[in-house]
CSV table of C-alpha atoms in Angstrom, one decimal:
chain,number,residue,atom,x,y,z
A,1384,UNK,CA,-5.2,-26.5,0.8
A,1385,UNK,CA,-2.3,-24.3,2.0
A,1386,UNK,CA,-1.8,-22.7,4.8
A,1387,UNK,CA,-0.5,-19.2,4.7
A,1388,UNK,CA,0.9,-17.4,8.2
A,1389,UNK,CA,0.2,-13.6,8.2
A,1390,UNK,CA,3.1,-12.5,10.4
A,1391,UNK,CA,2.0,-8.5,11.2
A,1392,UNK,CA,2.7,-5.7,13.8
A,1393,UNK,CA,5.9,-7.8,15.5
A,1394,UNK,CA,9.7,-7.1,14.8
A,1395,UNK,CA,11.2,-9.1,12.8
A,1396,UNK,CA,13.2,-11.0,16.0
A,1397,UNK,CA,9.9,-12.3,16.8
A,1398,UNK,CA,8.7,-13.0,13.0
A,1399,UNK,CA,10.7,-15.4,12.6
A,1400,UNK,CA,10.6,-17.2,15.6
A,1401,UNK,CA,6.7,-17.3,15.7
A,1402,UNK,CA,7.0,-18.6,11.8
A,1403,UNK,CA,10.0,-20.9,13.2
A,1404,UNK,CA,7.9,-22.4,16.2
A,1405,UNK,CA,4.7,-23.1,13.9
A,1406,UNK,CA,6.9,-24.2,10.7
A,1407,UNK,CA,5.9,-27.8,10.5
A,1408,UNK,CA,2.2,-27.0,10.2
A,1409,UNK,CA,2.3,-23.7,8.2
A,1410,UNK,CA,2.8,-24.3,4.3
A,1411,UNK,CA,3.3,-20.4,3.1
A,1412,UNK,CA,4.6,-18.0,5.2
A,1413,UNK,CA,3.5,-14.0,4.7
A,1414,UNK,CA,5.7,-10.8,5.5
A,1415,UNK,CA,2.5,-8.5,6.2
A,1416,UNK,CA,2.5,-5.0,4.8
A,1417,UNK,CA,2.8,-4.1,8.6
A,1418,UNK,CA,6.6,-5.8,8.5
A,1419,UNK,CA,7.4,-4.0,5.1
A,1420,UNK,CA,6.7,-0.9,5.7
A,1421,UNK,CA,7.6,-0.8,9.0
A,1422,UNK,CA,11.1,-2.7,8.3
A,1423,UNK,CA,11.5,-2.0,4.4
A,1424,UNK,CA,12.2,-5.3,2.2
A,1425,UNK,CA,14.8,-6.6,4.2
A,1426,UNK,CA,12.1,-8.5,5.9
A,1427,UNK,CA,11.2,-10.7,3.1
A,1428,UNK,CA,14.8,-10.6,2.6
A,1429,UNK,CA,15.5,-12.2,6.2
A,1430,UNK,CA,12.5,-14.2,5.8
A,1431,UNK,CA,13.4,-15.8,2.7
A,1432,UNK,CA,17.1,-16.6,4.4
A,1433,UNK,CA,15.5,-18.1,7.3
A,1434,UNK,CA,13.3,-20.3,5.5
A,1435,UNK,CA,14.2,-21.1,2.0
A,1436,UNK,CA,12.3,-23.8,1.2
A,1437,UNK,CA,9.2,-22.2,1.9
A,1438,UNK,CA,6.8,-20.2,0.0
A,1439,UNK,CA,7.4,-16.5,1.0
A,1440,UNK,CA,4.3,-13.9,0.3
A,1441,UNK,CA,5.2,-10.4,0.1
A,1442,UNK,CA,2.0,-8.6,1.1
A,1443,UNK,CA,3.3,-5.2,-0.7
A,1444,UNK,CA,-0.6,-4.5,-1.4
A,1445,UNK,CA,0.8,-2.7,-4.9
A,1446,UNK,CA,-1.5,0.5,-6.2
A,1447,UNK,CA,1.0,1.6,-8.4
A,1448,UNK,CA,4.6,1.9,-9.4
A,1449,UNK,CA,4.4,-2.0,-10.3
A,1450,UNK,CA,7.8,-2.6,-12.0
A,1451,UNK,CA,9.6,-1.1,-9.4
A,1452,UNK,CA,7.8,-2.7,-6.3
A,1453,UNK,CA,8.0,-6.0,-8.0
A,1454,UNK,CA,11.7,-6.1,-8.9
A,1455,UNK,CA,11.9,-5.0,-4.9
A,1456,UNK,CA,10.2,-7.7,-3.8
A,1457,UNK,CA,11.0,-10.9,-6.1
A,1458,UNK,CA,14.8,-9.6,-6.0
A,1459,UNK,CA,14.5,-9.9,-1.7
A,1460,UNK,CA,13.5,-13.7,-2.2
A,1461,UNK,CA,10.0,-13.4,-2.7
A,1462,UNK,CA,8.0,-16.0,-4.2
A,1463,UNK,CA,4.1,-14.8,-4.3
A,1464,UNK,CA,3.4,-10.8,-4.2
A,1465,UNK,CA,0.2,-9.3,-3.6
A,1466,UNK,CA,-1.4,-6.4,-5.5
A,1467,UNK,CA,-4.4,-4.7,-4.9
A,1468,UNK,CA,-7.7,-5.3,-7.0
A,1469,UNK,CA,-8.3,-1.6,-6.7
A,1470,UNK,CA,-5.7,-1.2,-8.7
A,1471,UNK,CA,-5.3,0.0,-12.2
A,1472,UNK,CA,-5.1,-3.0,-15.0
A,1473,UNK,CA,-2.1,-1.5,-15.9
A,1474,UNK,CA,-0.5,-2.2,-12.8
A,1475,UNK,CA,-1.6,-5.6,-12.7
A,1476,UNK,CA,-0.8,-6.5,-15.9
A,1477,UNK,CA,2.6,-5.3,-15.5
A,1478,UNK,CA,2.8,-7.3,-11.7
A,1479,UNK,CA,1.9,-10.5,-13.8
A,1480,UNK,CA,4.5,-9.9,-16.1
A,1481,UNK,CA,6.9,-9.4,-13.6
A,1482,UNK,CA,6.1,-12.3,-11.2
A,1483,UNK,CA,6.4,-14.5,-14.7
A,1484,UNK,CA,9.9,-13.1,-15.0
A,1485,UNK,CA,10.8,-14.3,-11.6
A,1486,UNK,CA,8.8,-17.7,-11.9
A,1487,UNK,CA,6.7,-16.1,-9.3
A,1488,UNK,CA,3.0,-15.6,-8.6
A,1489,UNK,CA,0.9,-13.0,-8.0
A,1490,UNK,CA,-2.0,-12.8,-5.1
A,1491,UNK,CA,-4.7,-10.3,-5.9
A,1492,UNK,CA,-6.1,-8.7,-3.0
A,1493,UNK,CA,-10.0,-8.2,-3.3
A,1494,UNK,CA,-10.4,-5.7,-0.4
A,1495,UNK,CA,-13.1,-3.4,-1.1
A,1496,UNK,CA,-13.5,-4.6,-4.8
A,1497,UNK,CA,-16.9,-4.5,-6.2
A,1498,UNK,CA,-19.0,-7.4,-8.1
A,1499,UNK,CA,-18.2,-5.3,-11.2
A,1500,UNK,CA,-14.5,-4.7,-10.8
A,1501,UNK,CA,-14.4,-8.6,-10.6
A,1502,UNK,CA,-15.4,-9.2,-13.6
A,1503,UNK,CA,-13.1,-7.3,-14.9
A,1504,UNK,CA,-10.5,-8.9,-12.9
A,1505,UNK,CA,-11.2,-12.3,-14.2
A,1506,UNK,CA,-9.0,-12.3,-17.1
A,1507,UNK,CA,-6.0,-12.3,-14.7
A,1508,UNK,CA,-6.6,-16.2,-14.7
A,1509,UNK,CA,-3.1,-16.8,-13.8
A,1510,UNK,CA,-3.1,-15.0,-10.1
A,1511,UNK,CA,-4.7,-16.3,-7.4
A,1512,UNK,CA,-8.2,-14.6,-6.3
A,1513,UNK,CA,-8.2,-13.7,-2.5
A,1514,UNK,CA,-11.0,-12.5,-1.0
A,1515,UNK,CA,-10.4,-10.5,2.0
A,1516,UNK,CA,-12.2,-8.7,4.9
A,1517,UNK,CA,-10.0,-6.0,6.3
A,1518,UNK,CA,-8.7,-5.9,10.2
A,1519,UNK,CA,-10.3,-2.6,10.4
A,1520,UNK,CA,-13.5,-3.6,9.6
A,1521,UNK,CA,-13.3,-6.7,11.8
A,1522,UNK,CA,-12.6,-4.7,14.7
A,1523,UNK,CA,-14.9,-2.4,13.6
A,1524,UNK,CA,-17.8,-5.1,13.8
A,1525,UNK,CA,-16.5,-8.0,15.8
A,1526,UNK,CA,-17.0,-10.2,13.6
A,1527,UNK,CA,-15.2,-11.3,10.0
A,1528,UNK,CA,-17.3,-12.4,7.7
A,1529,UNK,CA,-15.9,-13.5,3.9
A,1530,UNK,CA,-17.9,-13.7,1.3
A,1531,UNK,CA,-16.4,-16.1,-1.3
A,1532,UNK,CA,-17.4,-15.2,-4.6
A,1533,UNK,CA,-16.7,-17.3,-7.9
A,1534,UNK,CA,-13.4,-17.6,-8.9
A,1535,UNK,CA,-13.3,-20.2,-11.0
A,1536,UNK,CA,-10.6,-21.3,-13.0
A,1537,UNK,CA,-8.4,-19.5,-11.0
A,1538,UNK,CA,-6.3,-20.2,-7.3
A,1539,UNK,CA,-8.7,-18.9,-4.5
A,1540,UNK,CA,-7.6,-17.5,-0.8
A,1541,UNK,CA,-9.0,-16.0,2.1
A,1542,UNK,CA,-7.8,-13.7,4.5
A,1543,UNK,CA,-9.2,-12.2,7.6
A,1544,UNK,CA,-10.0,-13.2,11.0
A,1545,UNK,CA,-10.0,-16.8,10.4
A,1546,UNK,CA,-10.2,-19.2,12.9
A,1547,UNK,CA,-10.9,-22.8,14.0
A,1548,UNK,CA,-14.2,-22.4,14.8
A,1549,UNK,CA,-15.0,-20.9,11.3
A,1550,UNK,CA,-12.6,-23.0,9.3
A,1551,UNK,CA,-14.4,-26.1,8.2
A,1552,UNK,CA,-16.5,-23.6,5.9
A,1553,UNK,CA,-13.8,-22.5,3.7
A,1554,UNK,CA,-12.2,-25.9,3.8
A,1555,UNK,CA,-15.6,-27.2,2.4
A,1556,UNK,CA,-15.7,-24.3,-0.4
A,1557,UNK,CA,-12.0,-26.1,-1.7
A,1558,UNK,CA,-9.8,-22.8,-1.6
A,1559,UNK,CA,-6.3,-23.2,-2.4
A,1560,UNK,CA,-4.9,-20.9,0.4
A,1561,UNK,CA,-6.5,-20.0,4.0
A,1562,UNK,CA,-4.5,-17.1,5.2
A,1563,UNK,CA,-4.2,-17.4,9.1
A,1564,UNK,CA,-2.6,-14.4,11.3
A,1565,UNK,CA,-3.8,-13.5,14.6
A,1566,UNK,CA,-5.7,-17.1,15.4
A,1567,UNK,CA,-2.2,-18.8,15.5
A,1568,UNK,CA,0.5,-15.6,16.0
A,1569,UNK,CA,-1.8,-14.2,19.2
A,1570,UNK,CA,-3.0,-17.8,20.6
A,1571,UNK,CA,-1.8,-18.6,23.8
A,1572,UNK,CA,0.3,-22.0,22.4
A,1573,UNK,CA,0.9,-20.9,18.6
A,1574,UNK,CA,2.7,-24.2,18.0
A,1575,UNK,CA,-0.5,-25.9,19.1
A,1576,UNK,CA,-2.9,-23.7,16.9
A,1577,UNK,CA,-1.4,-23.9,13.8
A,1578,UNK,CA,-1.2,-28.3,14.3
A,1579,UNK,CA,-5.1,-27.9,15.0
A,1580,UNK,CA,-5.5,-25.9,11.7
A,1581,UNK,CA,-3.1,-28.2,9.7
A,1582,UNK,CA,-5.1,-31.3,10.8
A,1583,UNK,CA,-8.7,-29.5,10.4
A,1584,UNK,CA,-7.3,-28.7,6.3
A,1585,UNK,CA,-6.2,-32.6,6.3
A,1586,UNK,CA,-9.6,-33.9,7.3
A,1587,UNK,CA,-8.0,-35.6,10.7
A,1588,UNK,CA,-9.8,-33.2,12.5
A,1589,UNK,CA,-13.8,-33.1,12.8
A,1590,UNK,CA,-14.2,-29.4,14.5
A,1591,UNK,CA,-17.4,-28.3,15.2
A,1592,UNK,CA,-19.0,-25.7,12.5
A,1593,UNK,CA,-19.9,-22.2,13.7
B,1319,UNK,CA,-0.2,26.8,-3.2
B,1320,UNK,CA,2.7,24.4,-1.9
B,1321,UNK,CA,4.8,22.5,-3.8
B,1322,UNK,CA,5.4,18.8,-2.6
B,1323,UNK,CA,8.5,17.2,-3.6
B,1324,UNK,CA,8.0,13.6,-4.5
B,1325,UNK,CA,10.7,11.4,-4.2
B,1326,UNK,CA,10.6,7.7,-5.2
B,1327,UNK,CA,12.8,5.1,-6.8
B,1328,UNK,CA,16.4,6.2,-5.2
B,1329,UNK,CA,18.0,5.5,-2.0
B,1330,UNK,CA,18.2,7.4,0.9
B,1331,UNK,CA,21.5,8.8,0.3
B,1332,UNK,CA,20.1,10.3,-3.1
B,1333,UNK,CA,16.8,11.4,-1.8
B,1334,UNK,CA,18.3,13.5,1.4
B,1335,UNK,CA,20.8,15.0,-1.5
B,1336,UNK,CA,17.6,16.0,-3.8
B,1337,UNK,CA,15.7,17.7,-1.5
B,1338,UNK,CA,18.9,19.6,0.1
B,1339,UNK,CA,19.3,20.5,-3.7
B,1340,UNK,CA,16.0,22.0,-3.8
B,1341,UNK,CA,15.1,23.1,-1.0
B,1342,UNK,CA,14.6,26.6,-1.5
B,1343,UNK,CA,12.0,26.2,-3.7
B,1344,UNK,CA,10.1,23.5,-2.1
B,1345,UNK,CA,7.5,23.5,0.7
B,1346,UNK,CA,6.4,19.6,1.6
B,1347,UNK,CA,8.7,16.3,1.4
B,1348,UNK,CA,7.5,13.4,0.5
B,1349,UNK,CA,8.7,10.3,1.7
B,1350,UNK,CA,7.5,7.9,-1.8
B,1351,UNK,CA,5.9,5.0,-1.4
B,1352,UNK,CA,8.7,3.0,-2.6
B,1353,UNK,CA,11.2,4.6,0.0
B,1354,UNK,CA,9.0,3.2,2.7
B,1355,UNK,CA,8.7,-0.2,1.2
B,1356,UNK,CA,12.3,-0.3,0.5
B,1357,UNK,CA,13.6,0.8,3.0
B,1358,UNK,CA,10.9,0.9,6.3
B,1359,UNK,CA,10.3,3.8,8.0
B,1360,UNK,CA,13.0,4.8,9.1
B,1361,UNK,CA,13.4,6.5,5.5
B,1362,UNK,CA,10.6,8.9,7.3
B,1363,UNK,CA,12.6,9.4,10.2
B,1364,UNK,CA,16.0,10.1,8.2
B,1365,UNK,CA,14.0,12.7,6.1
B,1366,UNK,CA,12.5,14.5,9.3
B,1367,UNK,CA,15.9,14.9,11.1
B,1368,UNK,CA,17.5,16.1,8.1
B,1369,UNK,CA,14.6,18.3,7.0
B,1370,UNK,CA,12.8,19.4,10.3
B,1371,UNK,CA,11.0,22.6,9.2
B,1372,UNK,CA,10.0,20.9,6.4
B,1373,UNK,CA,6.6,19.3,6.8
B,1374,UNK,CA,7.2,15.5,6.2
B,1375,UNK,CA,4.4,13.5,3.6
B,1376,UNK,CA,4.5,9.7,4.3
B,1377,UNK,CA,3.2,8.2,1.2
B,1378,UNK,CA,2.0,5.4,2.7
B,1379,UNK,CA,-0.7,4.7,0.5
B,1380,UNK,CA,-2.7,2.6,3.8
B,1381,UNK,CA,-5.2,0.3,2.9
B,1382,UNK,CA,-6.0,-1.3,6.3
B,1383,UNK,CA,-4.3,-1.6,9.6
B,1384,UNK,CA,-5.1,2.1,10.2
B,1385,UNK,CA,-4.1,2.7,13.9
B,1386,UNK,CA,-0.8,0.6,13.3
B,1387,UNK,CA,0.4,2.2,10.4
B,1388,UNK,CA,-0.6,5.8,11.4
B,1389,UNK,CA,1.4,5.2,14.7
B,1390,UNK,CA,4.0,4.2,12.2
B,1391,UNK,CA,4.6,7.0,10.1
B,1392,UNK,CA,3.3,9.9,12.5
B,1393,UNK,CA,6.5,8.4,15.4
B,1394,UNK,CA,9.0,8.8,12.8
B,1395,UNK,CA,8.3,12.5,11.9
B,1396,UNK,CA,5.5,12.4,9.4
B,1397,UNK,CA,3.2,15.8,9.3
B,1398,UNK,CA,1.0,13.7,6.7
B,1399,UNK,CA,0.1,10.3,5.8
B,1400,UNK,CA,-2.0,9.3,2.8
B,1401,UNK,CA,-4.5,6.6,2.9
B,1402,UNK,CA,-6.2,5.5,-0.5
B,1403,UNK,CA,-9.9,6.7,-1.0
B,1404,UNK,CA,-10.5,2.8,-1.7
B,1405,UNK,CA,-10.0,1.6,1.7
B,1406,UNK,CA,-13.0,0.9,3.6
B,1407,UNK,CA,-14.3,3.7,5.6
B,1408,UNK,CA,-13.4,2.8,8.8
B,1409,UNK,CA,-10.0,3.1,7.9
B,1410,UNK,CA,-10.3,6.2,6.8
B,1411,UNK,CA,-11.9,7.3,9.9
B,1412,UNK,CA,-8.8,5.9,12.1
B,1413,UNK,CA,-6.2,7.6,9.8
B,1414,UNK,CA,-8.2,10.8,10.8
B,1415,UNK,CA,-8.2,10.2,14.7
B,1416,UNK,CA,-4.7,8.9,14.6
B,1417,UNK,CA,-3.6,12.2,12.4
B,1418,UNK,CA,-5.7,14.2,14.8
B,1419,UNK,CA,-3.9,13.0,17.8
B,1420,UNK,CA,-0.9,13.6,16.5
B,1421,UNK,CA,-1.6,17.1,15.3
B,1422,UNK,CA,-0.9,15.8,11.5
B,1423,UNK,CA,-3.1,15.8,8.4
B,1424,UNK,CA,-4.6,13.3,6.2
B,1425,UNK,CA,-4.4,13.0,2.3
B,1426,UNK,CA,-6.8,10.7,0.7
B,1427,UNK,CA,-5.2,9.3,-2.4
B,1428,UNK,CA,-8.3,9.2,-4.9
B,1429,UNK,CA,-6.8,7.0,-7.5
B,1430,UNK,CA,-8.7,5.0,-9.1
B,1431,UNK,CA,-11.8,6.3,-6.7
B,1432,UNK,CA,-15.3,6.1,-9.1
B,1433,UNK,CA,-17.6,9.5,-8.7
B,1434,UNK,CA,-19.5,7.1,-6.3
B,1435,UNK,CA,-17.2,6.4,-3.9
B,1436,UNK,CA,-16.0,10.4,-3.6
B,1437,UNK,CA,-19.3,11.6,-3.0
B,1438,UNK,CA,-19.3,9.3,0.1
B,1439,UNK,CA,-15.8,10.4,0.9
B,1440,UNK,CA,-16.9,14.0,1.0
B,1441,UNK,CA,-17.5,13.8,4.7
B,1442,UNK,CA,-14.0,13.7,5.6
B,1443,UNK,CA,-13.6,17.7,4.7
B,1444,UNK,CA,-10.5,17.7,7.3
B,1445,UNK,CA,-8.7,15.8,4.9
B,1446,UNK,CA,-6.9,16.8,2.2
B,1447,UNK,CA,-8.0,15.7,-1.3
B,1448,UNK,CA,-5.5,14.3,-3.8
B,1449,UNK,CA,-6.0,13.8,-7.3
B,1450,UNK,CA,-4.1,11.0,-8.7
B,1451,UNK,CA,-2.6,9.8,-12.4
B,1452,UNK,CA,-0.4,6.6,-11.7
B,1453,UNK,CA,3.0,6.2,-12.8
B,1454,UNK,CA,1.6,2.9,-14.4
B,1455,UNK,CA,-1.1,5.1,-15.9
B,1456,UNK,CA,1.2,7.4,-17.3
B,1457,UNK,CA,4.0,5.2,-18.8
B,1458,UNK,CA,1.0,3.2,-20.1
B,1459,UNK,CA,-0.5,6.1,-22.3
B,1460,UNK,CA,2.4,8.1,-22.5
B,1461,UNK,CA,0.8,11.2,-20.9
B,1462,UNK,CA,-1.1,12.3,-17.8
B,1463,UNK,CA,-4.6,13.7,-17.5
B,1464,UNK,CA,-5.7,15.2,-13.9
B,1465,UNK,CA,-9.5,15.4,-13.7
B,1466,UNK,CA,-9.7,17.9,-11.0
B,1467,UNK,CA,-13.0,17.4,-9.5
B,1468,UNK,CA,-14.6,19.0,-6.9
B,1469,UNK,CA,-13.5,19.4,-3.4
B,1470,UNK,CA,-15.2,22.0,-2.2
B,1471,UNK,CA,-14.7,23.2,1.6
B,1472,UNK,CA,-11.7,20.2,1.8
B,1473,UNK,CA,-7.5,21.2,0.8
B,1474,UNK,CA,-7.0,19.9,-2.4
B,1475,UNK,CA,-3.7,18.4,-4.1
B,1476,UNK,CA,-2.9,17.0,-7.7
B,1477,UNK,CA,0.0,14.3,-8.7
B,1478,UNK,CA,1.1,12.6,-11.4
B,1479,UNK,CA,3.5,13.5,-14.6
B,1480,UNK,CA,2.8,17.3,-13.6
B,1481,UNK,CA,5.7,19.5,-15.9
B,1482,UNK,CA,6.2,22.7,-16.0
B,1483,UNK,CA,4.0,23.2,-18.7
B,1484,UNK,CA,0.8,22.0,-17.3
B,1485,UNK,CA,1.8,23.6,-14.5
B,1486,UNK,CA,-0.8,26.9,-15.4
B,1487,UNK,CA,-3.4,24.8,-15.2
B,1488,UNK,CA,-3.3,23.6,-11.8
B,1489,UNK,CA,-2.3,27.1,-10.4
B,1490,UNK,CA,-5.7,28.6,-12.0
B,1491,UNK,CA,-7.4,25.9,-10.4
B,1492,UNK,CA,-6.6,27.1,-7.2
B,1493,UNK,CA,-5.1,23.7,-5.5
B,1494,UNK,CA,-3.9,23.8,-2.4
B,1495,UNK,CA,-0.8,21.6,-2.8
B,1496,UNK,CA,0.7,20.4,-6.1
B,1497,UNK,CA,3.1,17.5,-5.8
B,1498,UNK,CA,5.9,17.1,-8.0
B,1499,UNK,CA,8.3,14.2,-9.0
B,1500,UNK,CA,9.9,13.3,-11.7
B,1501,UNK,CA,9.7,16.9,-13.3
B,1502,UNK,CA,12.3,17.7,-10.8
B,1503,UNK,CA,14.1,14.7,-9.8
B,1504,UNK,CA,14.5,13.6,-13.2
B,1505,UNK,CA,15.5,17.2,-14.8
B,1506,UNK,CA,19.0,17.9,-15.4
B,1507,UNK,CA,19.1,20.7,-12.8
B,1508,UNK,CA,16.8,19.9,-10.4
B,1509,UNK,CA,17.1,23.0,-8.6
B,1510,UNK,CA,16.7,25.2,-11.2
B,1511,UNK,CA,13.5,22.9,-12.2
B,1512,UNK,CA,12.2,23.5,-8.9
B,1513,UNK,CA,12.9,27.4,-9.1
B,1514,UNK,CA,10.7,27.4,-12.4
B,1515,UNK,CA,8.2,25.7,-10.8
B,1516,UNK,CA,7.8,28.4,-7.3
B,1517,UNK,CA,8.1,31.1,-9.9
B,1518,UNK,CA,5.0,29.6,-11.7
B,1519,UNK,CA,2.9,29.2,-8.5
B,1520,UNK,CA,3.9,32.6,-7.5
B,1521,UNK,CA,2.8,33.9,-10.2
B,1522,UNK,CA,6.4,35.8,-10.9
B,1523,UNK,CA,6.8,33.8,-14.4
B,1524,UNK,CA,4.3,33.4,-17.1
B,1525,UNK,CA,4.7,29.8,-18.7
B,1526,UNK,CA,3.0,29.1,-22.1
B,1527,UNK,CA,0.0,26.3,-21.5
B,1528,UNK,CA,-0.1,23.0,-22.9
């Protein structure tokens, strides 16, 4: 199981030294949509300079205009690229051909996505399902909760309010990624955080289930 | 009816130089979002000091993170912001309190948005409506087909692969704001494209339909 580090609403100063101080416990590291739109794709850029043996994920959250946003992206160092489920297939399709090009992957983002939309999602067997409860709606009601659906035969993930407490669940459901942000970038010792994640995901770490 | 000026897939250099070219003939700029991926906001803030009586479309296509991506785009100069009709609605709500605050407007992208989910969307009259053809869509099937539905009591907008041709189409259906790309950017003189085009909406030019 990886760990993925959603780095969102910071500059990019402070990116990468949150990503640099957690590094050794952190396994993929994410340039949130907050960081690319705010900064353009010279983030992933930077990102990818700072830390090249890592795993970069862009989190462009593609609709549309996949060729182009996916040339952007792989061409700035990136090595995983997110597009939305809501999406057209077309612009999937074309996403997966693209990351293929670059040896990358693609991440598809299942925000909002219906029961029925994932079935027809499932013939993208080659990107990685990630099932993801928004940070509007977690403000919104507190509380985050996922609901892990069946993915099987592809890479799973899960994004959105994830934390210590709540992480023995997904490590027990087997996902590939657990995509961490606020729990390690807003904790009061980050460094400290992400080791207690790392060592829940390694089984060295009984934590109590919530 | 307005005409919005899309502009996508160029640098900044190339898109301040298109919409000085047209100008004249235009009403609303917007910002693509490719500009804003590529190159942050700051492409929104480089279009509103070159353009300030222009009123300034961020395309920013939000999905989540409302509050900080409205801050965003509405601090660099935007007048408008899109959010897509498939985020959840609390987001959707928060684009319309941030635009509201800042005195701007909200366009809800509806691509790819079921006759489900826009009846639900109907509440948010403030906003404007925009009916959406991808760019995937349309290099897919080699044309573009807006179903116009209905918006009644909200402003309403159409993009994708609108031409000249199709353009008598959208005038008779009374839209509110008609957004135009490649038809201009991509013609051989954009600014006489974009003089056809105000002609048409003003009524000053009859243009055989398609």
């Amino acid at each position: 199981m990886k760990i993925q580090l959603a780095l969102d609403r910071m500059n990019m100063e402070e990116a990468i030294e949150m990503a640099r101080s957690v590094e050794a416990s952190i396994d993929w590291i994410e340039v949130g949509t907050s960081l690319i739109k705010e900064f353009g794709v010279n983030s992933i850029k930077e990102m990818k300079n700072h830390f090249p043996d890592k795993k970069i994920v862009a989190d462009m959250k593609t609709m549309d205009n996949a060729v182009y946003e996916m040339d952007l992206c792989f061409q700035s160092g990136a090595d995983v690229a997110t597009v939305m489920g809501a999406a057209s297939d077309v612009t999937i399709q074309k996403c997966l051909e693209k990351a293929c090009e670059y040896k990358g992957q693609i991440m598809i983002d299942l925000l909002n996505v219906s029961d029925t939309r994932l079935e027809q999602l499932r013939i993208y067997r080659q990107a990685i399902f990630c099932e993801h409860v928004s940070k509007d709606s977690q403000e919104n009601s507190g509380h985050a909760m996922i609901n892990m659906r069946n993915h099987a035969g592809s890479m799973r993930a899960a994004a959105g309010g994830i934390a210590l407490s709540s992480l023995p669940v997904m490590v027990r459901k087997g996902l590939d990624v657990i995509i961490i942000g606020s729990a390690i970038t807003k904790a009061k010792d980050p460094a400290e955080a992400a080791r207690l994640f790392k060592e829940t995901v390694n089984g060295k770490k009984g934590v109590k289930e919530v």
